Structure formats: C-alpha cells, structure tokens
Coordinates of C-alpha atoms in Angstrom, one line a residue:
Chain P
M1 CA 23.8 -36.9 49.5
T2 CA 22.7 -35.0 46.6
S3 CA 24.0 -31.2 47.2
I4 CA 22.0 -28.4 45.3
E5 CA 24.0 -25.8 43.5
F6 CA 21.5 -22.6 43.6
S7 CA 23.3 -21.2 40.6
Q8 CA 22.1 -23.8 38.7
I9 CA 18.7 -23.7 39.8
G10 CA 19.0 -19.8 38.7
V11 CA 20.3 -20.4 35.0
I12 CA 16.9 -22.7 34.8
A13 CA 14.4 -20.3 36.4
G14 CA 16.5 -17.3 34.5
K15 CA 15.8 -19.3 31.0
E16 CA 11.8 -19.8 32.1
F17 CA 11.0 -16.5 33.7
R18 CA 12.8 -14.8 30.5
D19 CA 10.9 -17.2 28.0
R20 CA 7.6 -15.9 29.5
L21 CA 8.2 -12.2 29.2
R22 CA 9.3 -12.4 25.8
N23 CA 6.2 -14.1 24.5
R24 CA 4.2 -11.5 26.4
W25 CA 2.8 -14.1 28.8
V26 CA 3.1 -12.3 31.8
L27 CA 1.8 -9.1 29.8
A28 CA -1.3 -10.9 28.6
V29 CA -2.0 -12.6 32.1
A30 CA -1.4 -9.4 34.1
S31 CA -3.8 -7.4 31.6
V32 CA -6.4 -10.1 31.9
F33 CA -6.1 -9.6 36.0
T34 CA -6.3 -5.7 35.7
L35 CA -9.3 -6.0 33.5
F36 CA -11.4 -8.2 35.1
A37 CA -10.3 -6.8 38.5
L38 CA -11.4 -3.3 37.6
V39 CA -14.6 -4.7 36.0
I40 CA -15.7 -6.7 38.7
A41 CA -15.1 -3.9 41.5
Y42 CA -17.3 -1.7 39.5
F43 CA -19.9 -4.2 38.3
G44 CA -19.6 -6.5 40.9
S45 CA -22.9 -5.9 42.7
A46 CA -25.1 -5.2 39.5
Q47 CA -27.0 -8.3 40.7
Q48 CA -28.3 -6.2 43.6
G49 CA -29.3 -3.1 41.5
A50 CA -26.4 -0.8 41.4
V51 CA -23.1 0.0 39.8
G52 CA -20.0 1.3 41.0
L53 CA -17.4 0.9 43.8
R54 CA -18.4 -0.3 47.0
G55 CA -16.6 -1.1 50.0
I56 CA -13.3 -3.3 50.1
D57 CA -14.8 -5.8 51.6
V58 CA -17.4 -6.5 49.0
T59 CA -14.7 -5.9 46.2
I60 CA -12.5 -8.4 47.8
A61 CA -15.3 -11.1 48.0
S62 CA -16.1 -10.6 44.3
L63 CA -12.2 -10.5 43.3
V64 CA -11.9 -14.1 45.2
S65 CA -14.6 -15.6 43.0
L66 CA -12.8 -14.7 39.7
V67 CA -9.5 -15.5 41.2
I68 CA -10.8 -19.2 42.4
Y69 CA -11.8 -19.7 38.9
L70 CA -8.9 -18.2 36.9
V71 CA -5.8 -18.2 39.0
P72 CA -5.8 -22.3 39.3
L73 CA -6.7 -22.6 35.2
I74 CA -3.8 -20.0 34.3
A75 CA -1.0 -21.9 37.0
L76 CA -2.1 -25.2 35.7
I77 CA -1.8 -24.3 31.8
L78 CA 1.5 -22.5 32.9
G79 CA 2.9 -25.5 34.1
Y80 CA 1.6 -28.9 32.9
D81 CA 4.1 -29.3 30.4
A82 CA 7.1 -28.0 32.1
I83 CA 8.9 -31.4 32.0
V84 CA 7.0 -33.5 29.6
A85 CA 7.3 -30.9 27.0
E86 CA 11.2 -31.0 27.4
R87 CA 11.0 -35.0 27.1
E88 CA 8.9 -35.1 24.2
R89 CA 11.2 -33.0 22.2
G90 CA 14.3 -34.3 23.0
S91 CA 15.8 -31.5 24.8
L92 CA 15.8 -32.8 28.3
D93 CA 18.7 -35.5 27.6
L94 CA 20.8 -32.6 26.6
L95 CA 20.1 -30.6 29.5
L96 CA 20.7 -33.3 31.9
S97 CA 23.8 -34.3 30.2
M98 CA 25.3 -30.7 31.8
P99 CA 26.5 -30.5 35.4
I100 CA 23.2 -30.1 37.0
T101 CA 20.9 -32.5 39.0
R102 CA 17.3 -33.5 38.1
L103 CA 16.0 -31.9 41.1
E104 CA 17.8 -28.7 40.1
V105 CA 15.9 -28.7 36.9
L106 CA 12.8 -29.0 38.6
L107 CA 13.3 -26.6 41.0
G108 CA 14.5 -24.3 38.6
K109 CA 11.6 -24.8 36.1
F110 CA 9.2 -24.1 39.1
A111 CA 11.0 -21.1 40.2
G112 CA 10.9 -19.6 36.8
L113 CA 7.6 -20.1 36.5
A114 CA 6.3 -18.9 39.8
G115 CA 8.4 -15.5 39.1
A116 CA 6.2 -15.4 36.0
L117 CA 2.8 -16.0 37.8
G118 CA 4.3 -13.7 40.8
V119 CA 4.7 -10.6 38.5
A120 CA 1.6 -11.1 36.8
T121 CA -0.4 -11.2 39.7
I122 CA 1.5 -8.3 41.4
A123 CA 1.5 -6.3 38.4
G124 CA -2.1 -7.2 37.3
F125 CA -3.8 -6.9 40.8
G126 CA -1.5 -4.2 41.9
L127 CA -2.7 -2.0 38.7
A128 CA -6.2 -2.6 39.6
G129 CA -5.6 -1.9 43.2
L130 CA -3.7 1.5 42.5
L131 CA -7.2 2.5 40.7
L132 CA -9.2 1.4 43.6
F133 CA -7.3 2.8 46.1
Y134 CA -7.8 6.2 44.7
Q135 CA -11.4 5.9 45.3
L136 CA -11.5 3.8 48.6
G137 CA -8.5 5.0 50.5
N138 CA -5.4 3.8 52.1
A139 CA -7.3 1.8 55.0
A140 CA -8.3 -0.9 52.3
L141 CA -4.4 -1.3 51.5
Y142 CA -4.0 -4.0 53.8
H143 CA -6.9 -6.2 53.0
Y144 CA -6.1 -5.9 49.2
G145 CA -2.2 -6.8 49.8
G146 CA -3.4 -9.9 51.9
F147 CA -5.5 -10.7 49.0
M148 CA -2.9 -10.5 46.4
L149 CA -0.4 -12.6 48.4
S150 CA -2.8 -15.3 49.0
A151 CA -3.6 -15.3 45.3
F152 CA 0.0 -15.9 44.5
L153 CA 0.2 -18.4 47.2
L154 CA -2.9 -20.3 45.4
S155 CA -1.3 -20.0 42.1
L156 CA 2.0 -21.5 43.4
C157 CA -0.3 -24.5 44.8
F158 CA -1.5 -25.0 41.4
L159 CA 1.7 -24.7 39.6
S160 CA 3.0 -27.1 42.1
L161 CA 0.5 -29.6 40.9
A162 CA 1.1 -28.5 37.4
V163 CA 4.6 -29.2 37.6
M164 CA 4.0 -32.7 39.5
V165 CA 1.7 -33.7 36.2
S166 CA 4.5 -32.9 33.9
V167 CA 7.0 -35.4 35.7
I168 CA 4.2 -38.0 35.8
A169 CA 2.6 -37.9 32.5
E170 CA 3.8 -39.7 29.7
D171 CA 3.1 -37.2 27.0
R172 CA 1.8 -33.8 26.6
M173 CA -1.7 -34.5 25.8
R174 CA -2.2 -36.7 28.8
A175 CA -0.6 -34.1 30.8
S176 CA -3.2 -31.3 29.5
G177 CA -5.8 -34.0 30.2
I178 CA -4.9 -34.4 33.6
A179 CA -4.6 -30.8 34.3
I180 CA -7.7 -30.1 33.2
A181 CA -9.6 -32.7 35.4
L182 CA -7.5 -31.4 38.3
W183 CA -9.2 -28.1 37.5
F184 CA -12.6 -29.6 37.4
F185 CA -12.2 -31.6 40.5
F186 CA -10.6 -28.7 42.9
V187 CA -12.7 -25.7 41.6
L188 CA -16.0 -27.0 40.3
V189 CA -16.6 -30.7 41.9
Y190 CA -14.9 -30.5 45.4
D191 CA -17.3 -27.8 46.8
L192 CA -20.5 -29.6 45.3
L193 CA -19.4 -32.9 47.0
L194 CA -19.0 -31.2 50.4
L195 CA -22.4 -29.8 49.8
G196 CA -23.8 -33.0 49.1
L197 CA -22.1 -34.7 52.1
L198 CA -23.7 -31.9 54.1
V199 CA -27.2 -32.4 53.2
I200 CA -26.8 -36.4 53.2
T201 CA -25.8 -36.1 56.6
E202 CA -28.0 -33.5 57.6
G203 CA -25.3 -31.2 58.7
K204 CA -24.6 -33.3 61.7
A205 CA -21.3 -34.2 60.7
S206 CA -20.1 -31.0 59.6
L207 CA -18.3 -29.7 62.9
D208 CA -15.9 -32.4 63.2
F209 CA -14.3 -33.2 60.0
F210 CA -15.5 -30.3 57.7
P211 CA -12.8 -28.0 58.4
V212 CA -10.1 -30.6 57.8
L213 CA -12.0 -31.5 54.4
L214 CA -11.8 -27.8 53.1
M215 CA -8.1 -28.0 53.9
L216 CA -7.6 -30.5 51.7
N217 CA -8.6 -28.2 48.7
P218 CA -6.2 -25.1 48.1
A219 CA -9.1 -23.0 46.6
D220 CA -11.1 -23.3 49.6
I221 CA -8.1 -22.3 52.1
F222 CA -7.9 -19.3 49.6
R223 CA -11.6 -18.7 49.9
I224 CA -11.6 -19.0 53.8
L225 CA -8.4 -16.9 54.4
N226 CA -9.9 -14.2 52.2
I227 CA -13.5 -13.5 53.4
F228 CA -13.1 -15.0 57.1
G229 CA -11.6 -11.3 57.8
F230 CA -14.9 -9.6 57.0
D231 CA -18.2 -10.0 59.1
D232 CA -20.3 -8.8 56.1
V233 CA -19.1 -11.0 53.4
R234 CA -18.9 -14.2 55.5
R235 CA -22.5 -14.6 55.6
I236 CA -22.7 -14.8 51.9
Y237 CA -20.7 -17.8 51.8
G238 CA -22.6 -20.5 53.2
L239 CA -19.4 -22.8 53.3
A240 CA -17.4 -20.5 55.6
T241 CA -20.3 -20.4 58.2
V242 CA -19.1 -24.4 59.0
F243 CA -15.2 -23.4 59.8
P244 CA -14.8 -22.9 63.1
E245 CA -13.2 -19.5 63.7
T246 CA -10.4 -21.0 66.0
L247 CA -9.1 -22.4 62.6
A248 CA -9.4 -19.2 60.8
N249 CA -6.2 -18.1 61.5
P250 CA -4.2 -16.3 58.5
W251 CA -1.1 -18.0 59.7
L252 CA -2.4 -21.1 59.8
L253 CA -4.4 -21.2 56.8
G254 CA -1.2 -19.4 55.1
S255 CA 0.8 -22.6 56.1
A256 CA -1.8 -25.0 54.8
L257 CA -1.1 -23.4 51.5
I258 CA 2.4 -23.5 51.7
L259 CA 2.1 -27.2 52.1
W260 CA 0.0 -27.4 49.3
I261 CA 2.8 -26.0 47.3
A262 CA 5.6 -28.2 49.0
A263 CA 3.7 -31.6 48.9
P264 CA 3.0 -32.1 44.8
L265 CA 6.7 -30.6 44.2
G266 CA 7.9 -33.3 46.6
V267 CA 6.3 -35.8 44.7
A268 CA 7.3 -34.4 41.4
A269 CA 10.9 -34.6 42.7
W270 CA 10.6 -38.1 44.1
R271 CA 9.0 -39.3 40.5
F272 CA 11.5 -37.4 38.7
K273 CA 14.4 -39.6 39.8
Chain W
M1 CA 42.9 -45.1 35.3
T2 CA 45.7 -43.6 33.0
D3 CA 44.7 -46.5 30.2
K4 CA 41.0 -46.4 30.5
L5 CA 39.2 -43.2 30.4
I6 CA 35.6 -44.9 29.9
E7 CA 35.4 -48.6 31.1
I8 CA 32.0 -50.4 31.0
R9 CA 31.9 -53.6 32.4
N10 CA 28.6 -56.3 31.8
V11 CA 26.3 -53.8 31.4
H12 CA 22.6 -54.6 30.4
K13 CA 19.6 -52.8 29.9
A14 CA 16.4 -54.0 29.4
Y15 CA 12.8 -52.5 28.8
G16 CA 10.5 -55.4 29.7
A17 CA 11.4 -58.3 27.8
V18 CA 13.5 -56.1 25.0
K19 CA 17.1 -56.4 26.0
A20 CA 18.5 -53.1 24.8
V21 CA 22.0 -53.6 25.4
N22 CA 23.0 -57.3 26.5
G23 CA 26.3 -57.5 28.3
V24 CA 28.4 -55.0 26.8
D25 CA 32.4 -54.8 27.9
L26 CA 34.3 -51.9 26.7
A27 CA 37.0 -49.8 27.6
V28 CA 38.3 -46.3 26.0
A29 CA 42.0 -44.9 26.5
P30 CA 42.7 -41.2 26.8
G31 CA 43.0 -39.8 23.5
E32 CA 41.3 -42.3 21.5
L33 CA 38.7 -41.7 18.6
F34 CA 36.5 -44.5 19.0
G35 CA 33.4 -45.5 16.7
L36 CA 30.5 -47.0 17.6
I37 CA 28.6 -48.4 14.4
G38 CA 25.7 -50.5 14.1
H39 CA 22.1 -50.6 12.3
N40 CA 19.2 -48.6 14.2
G41 CA 17.8 -50.3 17.0
A42 CA 21.3 -52.2 17.5
G43 CA 21.5 -50.4 21.0
K44 CA 24.1 -47.7 20.3
T45 CA 22.1 -44.8 21.7
T46 CA 20.8 -46.8 24.7
L47 CA 24.7 -47.4 25.4
F48 CA 25.4 -43.5 25.0
K49 CA 22.8 -42.4 27.2
M50 CA 24.4 -45.3 30.0
M51 CA 27.9 -44.0 29.5
L52 CA 26.3 -40.3 30.2
G53 CA 24.5 -41.2 33.3
L54 CA 21.1 -40.3 31.5
L55 CA 19.7 -43.9 31.6
P56 CA 20.2 -46.3 34.5
T57 CA 21.9 -49.7 33.8
S58 CA 19.8 -52.8 34.3
S59 CA 23.1 -54.3 35.6
G60 CA 26.7 -53.6 35.0
E61 CA 28.7 -50.8 35.5
I62 CA 30.3 -47.8 33.8
H63 CA 32.9 -45.7 34.9
I64 CA 34.4 -42.3 33.3
G65 CA 37.5 -41.1 34.7
G66 CA 37.3 -43.6 37.5
Q67 CA 34.0 -42.1 38.5
A68 CA 30.5 -44.2 38.6
V69 CA 28.2 -42.2 35.9
R70 CA 25.3 -42.1 38.2
G71 CA 26.2 -40.0 41.3
E72 CA 26.9 -36.7 42.9
A73 CA 30.9 -36.7 42.2
F74 CA 30.0 -37.3 38.5
R75 CA 28.6 -33.7 38.1
E76 CA 32.6 -32.6 38.2
V77 CA 33.2 -35.1 35.5
R78 CA 30.5 -33.8 33.7
R79 CA 32.0 -30.1 33.1
S80 CA 34.4 -31.8 30.9
I81 CA 32.3 -33.7 28.9
G82 CA 30.6 -32.5 25.8
Y83 CA 27.7 -34.4 24.3
L84 CA 25.8 -34.1 20.8
P85 CA 22.5 -36.1 21.1
E86 CA 21.5 -38.3 18.1
S87 CA 17.9 -36.3 18.1
L88 CA 19.2 -32.8 18.8
A89 CA 16.3 -30.9 20.1
L90 CA 17.1 -27.2 21.0
Y91 CA 15.3 -24.2 22.0
D92 CA 13.3 -22.3 19.0
N93 CA 12.9 -19.1 20.8
L94 CA 16.3 -18.7 21.4
T95 CA 19.2 -17.3 18.9
G96 CA 22.1 -19.2 18.5
L97 CA 24.3 -17.1 20.8
E98 CA 21.6 -17.2 23.5
T99 CA 21.4 -20.9 23.4
L100 CA 25.2 -21.1 23.9
H101 CA 25.1 -18.7 26.8
F102 CA 22.6 -20.9 28.3
F103 CA 24.7 -24.0 28.3
A104 CA 27.6 -22.0 28.8
R105 CA 26.0 -20.7 32.3
L106 CA 25.0 -24.4 32.8
K107 CA 28.4 -25.6 32.4
G108 CA 30.2 -22.9 34.3
V109 CA 32.0 -21.7 31.1
A110 CA 32.6 -18.0 30.5
R111 CA 30.1 -16.6 27.9
S112 CA 32.9 -14.9 26.0
S113 CA 33.9 -18.0 24.7
C114 CA 30.6 -18.4 23.1
P115 CA 31.3 -16.1 19.9
T116 CA 34.4 -18.0 19.1
L117 CA 32.9 -21.4 19.1
L118 CA 30.0 -20.0 16.9
E119 CA 32.7 -18.9 14.3
K120 CA 34.5 -22.3 15.0
V121 CA 31.6 -24.1 13.4
G122 CA 30.5 -21.9 11.1
L123 CA 27.7 -20.0 12.4
A124 CA 29.2 -16.4 13.3
G125 CA 26.8 -14.9 10.8
A126 CA 23.5 -16.6 12.0
S127 CA 24.3 -16.1 15.6
G128 CA 21.7 -13.5 16.5
Q129 CA 19.1 -15.5 14.2
R130 CA 16.6 -17.6 16.2
V131 CA 17.1 -21.1 15.9
R132 CA 13.5 -21.3 14.6
N133 CA 14.9 -20.0 11.4
Y134 CA 18.0 -22.4 11.3
S135 CA 18.2 -25.3 8.8
K136 CA 18.9 -28.9 10.0
G137 CA 22.7 -28.6 9.2
M138 CA 22.7 -24.9 11.2
R139 CA 21.3 -26.7 14.5
Q140 CA 23.9 -29.6 14.2
R141 CA 26.6 -27.1 14.2
L142 CA 24.9 -25.2 16.9
G143 CA 24.8 -28.4 18.7
F144 CA 28.0 -29.4 18.0
A145 CA 29.4 -25.7 19.2
Q146 CA 27.4 -26.5 22.4
A147 CA 29.2 -29.8 22.9
L148 CA 32.8 -28.0 22.8
L149 CA 31.7 -25.6 25.2
G150 CA 34.4 -25.4 28.1
S151 CA 37.1 -27.4 26.3
P152 CA 36.0 -31.1 27.1
R153 CA 38.3 -33.6 27.7
L154 CA 35.8 -36.1 26.2
L155 CA 33.3 -36.0 23.6
F156 CA 30.2 -38.2 23.0
L157 CA 29.1 -37.5 19.4
D158 CA 25.9 -39.3 18.4
E159 CA 25.4 -39.5 14.6
P160 CA 27.2 -36.0 14.7
T161 CA 27.4 -35.8 10.8
N162 CA 23.8 -36.2 10.4
G163 CA 22.2 -33.2 8.1
L164 CA 25.2 -31.9 7.5
D165 CA 26.4 -31.2 3.9
P166 CA 29.5 -32.6 2.5
Q167 CA 31.2 -29.5 3.0
G168 CA 30.0 -29.4 6.7
I169 CA 31.2 -33.0 7.1
L170 CA 34.7 -32.3 5.9
E171 CA 34.8 -29.1 8.4
F172 CA 33.4 -31.3 11.2
Y173 CA 36.1 -33.9 11.1
R174 CA 38.7 -30.9 10.5
I175 CA 37.8 -29.6 13.7
L176 CA 37.8 -33.2 15.2
A177 CA 41.3 -33.5 14.4
D178 CA 42.3 -30.4 15.7
L179 CA 40.8 -31.3 19.1
R180 CA 42.5 -34.7 18.8
Q181 CA 45.7 -33.2 18.4
G182 CA 45.1 -31.6 21.8
G183 CA 44.5 -35.0 23.3
V184 CA 40.7 -35.0 23.3
T185 CA 39.2 -38.6 23.7
V186 CA 36.2 -38.7 21.2
V187 CA 33.7 -41.6 21.2
L188 CA 31.3 -41.4 18.5
T189 CA 28.4 -43.1 16.3
S190 CA 27.6 -43.3 12.6
H191 CA 25.7 -45.0 10.1
I192 CA 28.1 -43.6 7.2
L193 CA 30.5 -46.3 7.6
A194 CA 32.9 -45.0 4.7
E195 CA 33.0 -41.8 6.4
I196 CA 34.2 -43.1 9.6
Q197 CA 36.7 -45.9 8.7
Q198 CA 39.5 -43.5 7.7
R199 CA 39.3 -41.5 11.0
V200 CA 39.1 -43.7 14.0
D201 CA 41.4 -45.7 15.7
R202 CA 39.4 -48.4 16.8
L203 CA 35.5 -49.1 16.6
A204 CA 33.0 -51.5 17.9
L205 CA 30.4 -53.3 15.7
M206 CA 27.0 -53.4 17.7
R207 CA 24.2 -55.8 17.0
N208 CA 21.0 -56.6 19.2
G209 CA 22.7 -55.0 22.1
R210 CA 25.9 -56.9 22.0
I211 CA 29.1 -55.9 20.6
Q212 CA 30.0 -58.4 17.9
A213 CA 33.4 -57.2 16.8
L214 CA 35.9 -54.7 18.5
G215 CA 39.1 -53.4 17.1
T216 CA 41.1 -51.5 14.5
V217 CA 39.4 -51.2 11.0
Q218 CA 42.8 -53.1 9.7
S219 CA 42.3 -55.9 12.6
L220 CA 38.6 -56.9 11.8
R221 CA 39.4 -56.8 8.2
D222 CA 42.3 -59.6 9.3
V223 CA 40.0 -61.4 11.3
R224 CA 37.7 -61.9 8.5
D225 CA 40.3 -62.3 5.7
M226 CA 37.9 -60.3 3.7
P227 CA 38.8 -60.8 0.1
L228 CA 40.4 -58.0 -2.0
T229 CA 38.5 -57.2 -5.2
L230 CA 40.8 -56.9 -8.4
Q231 CA 39.7 -55.1 -11.5
I232 CA 41.4 -55.8 -14.7
S233 CA 41.0 -53.9 -17.9
F234 CA 42.4 -55.9 -21.0
R235 CA 42.4 -55.9 -24.8
S236 CA 40.4 -57.5 -26.9
G237 CA 40.6 -61.2 -27.4
A238 CA 42.3 -61.7 -24.0
A239 CA 39.3 -63.0 -22.1
S240 CA 39.8 -67.0 -22.2
I241 CA 43.4 -66.4 -21.6
L242 CA 42.4 -64.4 -18.5
R243 CA 39.5 -66.8 -17.5
Q244 CA 42.2 -69.8 -17.9
G245 CA 45.1 -68.1 -16.0
L246 CA 42.9 -67.3 -12.8
S247 CA 41.3 -70.8 -12.8
A248 CA 44.7 -72.1 -12.5
Q249 CA 45.2 -70.1 -9.3
G250 CA 41.8 -71.2 -8.2
I251 CA 39.5 -68.3 -9.0
E252 CA 36.3 -69.4 -10.8
N253 CA 34.0 -66.7 -9.9
I254 CA 34.8 -64.3 -12.5
E255 CA 32.3 -61.3 -13.6
I256 CA 33.4 -60.5 -16.9
G257 CA 32.4 -57.4 -19.2
D258 CA 33.3 -55.9 -22.5
G259 CA 37.1 -55.1 -21.7
F260 CA 37.0 -56.2 -18.1
A261 CA 37.1 -58.5 -15.5
R262 CA 36.2 -58.2 -11.6
F263 CA 37.1 -61.0 -9.2
G264 CA 37.3 -61.3 -5.7
C265 CA 40.9 -62.6 -4.6
P266 CA 41.6 -64.2 -1.4
R267 CA 44.6 -62.4 0.5
R268 CA 46.9 -65.2 0.0
L269 CA 46.5 -65.3 -3.6
K270 CA 47.2 -61.7 -4.2
M271 CA 50.5 -61.9 -5.2
P272 CA 50.4 -65.3 -7.6
V273 CA 47.7 -64.0 -9.3
L274 CA 49.5 -60.5 -9.7
S275 CA 52.6 -62.0 -11.0
M276 CA 50.2 -64.3 -13.6
L277 CA 48.7 -61.2 -14.7
A278 CA 52.0 -59.6 -15.3
E279 CA 53.3 -62.4 -17.6
L280 CA 50.1 -61.9 -19.7
G281 CA 52.1 -58.8 -20.8
P282 CA 50.5 -56.3 -23.2
A283 CA 47.0 -58.0 -22.9
I284 CA 46.5 -56.7 -19.7
S285 CA 46.0 -52.5 -19.8
D286 CA 45.6 -51.7 -16.0
I287 CA 44.8 -53.5 -12.8
E288 CA 43.0 -52.1 -9.8
V289 CA 43.2 -53.5 -6.3
H290 CA 40.6 -52.6 -3.8
E291 CA 40.5 -53.2 0.0
P292 CA 37.8 -54.5 1.5
S293 CA 35.6 -51.5 2.8
L294 CA 34.3 -51.2 6.3
E295 CA 31.1 -51.7 4.8
D296 CA 31.9 -54.9 3.4
V297 CA 33.1 -55.8 6.6
F298 CA 30.2 -54.7 8.5
L299 CA 27.9 -56.4 6.2
G300 CA 29.9 -59.5 6.6
Y301 CA 29.3 -59.6 10.2
S302 CA 25.7 -58.6 9.9
E303 CA 25.1 -61.4 7.5
E304 CA 26.6 -64.0 9.8
M305 CA 24.5 -62.9 12.8
A306 CA 21.5 -63.4 10.5
T307 CA 22.1 -66.7 9.6

C-alpha cells in the first residue's frame, strides 16, 4: 500500500503556485474576471434597452453566462500540459527520481494550479463584488458568495479534466487539441445536443432522464446551481425548466461538482502509474 | 548485502519487438566506481532508468541496498541516491539557488546546504541568475550539484561531463575523487572512453541491450590480448636492418616513414623485440611503447560483434 506524504505534495504545489504568481498569470486572470464582471453588471441588460446596475439575481444570471464560457477555458489552458510538458522536456525523470511518488506529483500539480485558480477567482470576482455591494447592499452578499464558490468548483472540474488530459496525451500538441475539444463539447455542443433530443422526442422523455443528462456536464450543474434560487431568472433559461425542483438542492449539486473534480483526477492517477 | 549495493538479475526491457535491454546481470559493490559504456542506443540509459525505478522492467529483478527499486520501501533508499540524467532539463524560470532549494525540499535536505554545493560546482557567482540564462556547461554543473544534495551514498551519473569544458571535466573528476574517498558508490556512463578509463574500477561494455564484456580495464585488455603499439625513431639508413630484425621475430606489418617506424606487437613478443632493438645500438634513437587504449578494446569488441 502506498502511503502519501503531504509535505511532498506541498513542495510541488508550492512551486506550481509560485510559478503562476511570478509569471503574472494570477494577476492577468483576476484582472480579466474583475473587468468582465463589472462590464456585465453594468451593461448586461443593454439588450433590454437600459444600462446600469440591476438586482443581484439578474447580475448573477449574466455573470453565469460569462463564467460558463470563460472559466472552463482558463482552467483547461492552465492544466492541459501539467504532466505532459514535464515529460516532453525531460524534467519528469529527474522529478520522479526524488523520494516522491507519482500520485504525490499529480496531486501537487493539481493543488498548486487549483490554488492559482482559486486566488484568481476570489480576487477577480471578489473585487468586482466589493464594488457591486456598494450599490446593491449586503443582502446580495450571500448569493454572490455562492456564485464565487461555485465558479471556483467549476474551474476545478475542468482543471481536473485538464490534468487527466496532460497524463493521457502523448505530447503537448495533442493535449492542447483534446483540451479544446473538451471545451467545445461541454460548453458549446452538449446543450445543443440536449435541445435536439428534446425536440426529437417532443419533450416526452424530458422528465425522466433529462436531469441525469444535465448532471453529466459540470457546466450545466453550475448553471442550475446558480439560477435555481431566483424565480425571475429561472424563466430565462429554457433548459432549467425541465429540471425538477427536488433535485435542485445546492448540496446535491455541489456534491455532483465535487464528483466531477474527483473522477478525472482518479483516472489521471490510475493512468499515470 | 555488504558486497552488493546494486544487484541486477536477468533484466529485460522490450518496447514492442525492440529489446532495449536483453538479459543483463550485474552487481556493483559499495564504494565502487563503475563505468557503463556503449554506443548510442546500446541500452545504457534504459538500464539506468530501470535501476532508478523510473521504468518498469519487462522481466528480471533489480535491488539497491537490498530493496526492490519499485515500491514504497524504495522511497527511503531514494533519499540516499543522487541522479544526473543524460538529457538534463531544469526549470528555466527558477534561479540556480531556487532550483536547488526545490530539490532539497523534495529530498528532505536542509536548504542551508545549497549555497555550499553551488560553490563546490563553481556556480556561486551565478546562484541568483535564472537557469534560462545558463550555458549548457552551467546547467550540467547545476545538475551535478542537485545530484549531490543530501550527501548521497550512491550516485547515478548519465554522461556527466556532457557539455563541460576541459577545465570543468577536471573539476568534475576532482569532486568525484573526493566523494570516493568518503566511500560513495558511483555508476556513470560516458562515451568519452579515454576520460573514464583512467578513473573507473570496473566497467561494462554494452551493445544491443546486452553486456558484452565486464571487468577492470586491465582484465578486458588481457582477455583480448590486445597488441601493444611500438613506435621507433631510427637514424637514416637503418630501415632495412630494422625490417629484417622484426621479420625474424614474426612481425611483418610495419608502417615505415621518414626516420620512424610503427607496428603492432603481441604482448608475448614485447621483451624479445625490445632486446633485438637494443642490439641494433645507435641506429635506434628512441622507442615508445603504447598500451592499448580503452577505445581499442571497445572498438575491438564492437567490431567483433558487428562481424
């Protein structure tokens, strides 16, 4: 039985995290988040013929759309070469000749990159949040906090997928290709397929297995998690109306996201041996 | 265990149909400086990686310090192993000192030892520079410093003098000599045979994944009965007497130039030939006797295998 030394995971995680701080990755991503969040909060309802800050629910609904596109992409770009780049450069052999196991290297990489994502998410959306609360008041804090936490969990789902890709892919080129394909599939294609399925079955099958299909995409889980609390916005999203209220428990959905973080990482650990 | 620090038993490694390592048996004693030589693709690096537990063997067993090299117990053994890979890749964004700090933490070694090590390999002045700006030789020195972290009892050095200038090579072997005084066991590969033949205790010649020859440099020479090379300087007009004399000893293949002659001389004929030359008196102005170099031994083996 292999034991895990957390100090070794910490050494790898610390290096990955510091690398991202140093090359200003964290700063850049946090700035992008802040900027986009403020722009969306202010101009999000321009289509309806008005600009300016609105209620927190409409603001979060607009932010959710942004996050669903942006966060998976950023997480995939961050993690797709975590292992394969070290293998390709030849530094992996030296690393593995140290008193460290492959699992510890993998978990250390994931933890360090997760830390970078976490700081960028909390700092980026947090700063935007501070500016918004000035206008919206403290009541919005609870919802916004939940939004930030779920955005972080969503980023970890895709980071976990990315790390899995970085273990499985033979070289960086292929890894980047697979990462982009995953983004297309989960963010752009998956919902279209579901809609198509709804149309083909004329909505008959929806109540039975549609919630399960939605749970098979972390981006959809994130969307449901963030918009189900708001009656106003629930109507905006067609897909969410096919989701039964009993399953819309935040704890259940949060657990589903955590499963989505653990499963690809598990596959990565298995394949890395 | 006392007489075998490294024990390799009937190890194979196949990549599909290609047999990178094909039935290697080898034992290295504590304190030994062991050289592994062979052409590119002979299987040296694959064998190295298997010894370090970086690659699984297809079959066979490798033990270091009595421990199998792939397993939880080997983690402890790894703390006392230093490794310098053949294609050394470091982290360009770190400075030399940060690089050592990183590996020191992984090895559980005090960071305070890092500046001393950098000084030892001649990088004290560059410790704050990013590795990105290091020359190949400087990277190699940093790699060597990394291998020395935590005073290892066993060093695996794959082409350690790659990229070093002659001064660097001398310094490297000076450090190696100091380490051996302290009882450190060293396994190294090199393609510069002349460089390692004066330094290793024993060596193995690898070819096509097998060990073709194993022993001390002297024993390999003896087994082969490699001829000595004699080079004679003579005064003008002595060429024909010289040729006659050598012919009488059975040596025919002589390269004669202006005032010098060179020929291969079987070891058993060394004394008779030297006495004959002495009898020629003042006609001979100088005699040089060359022992066969490791290159000769190595090429001899390689040619033998090729035919």
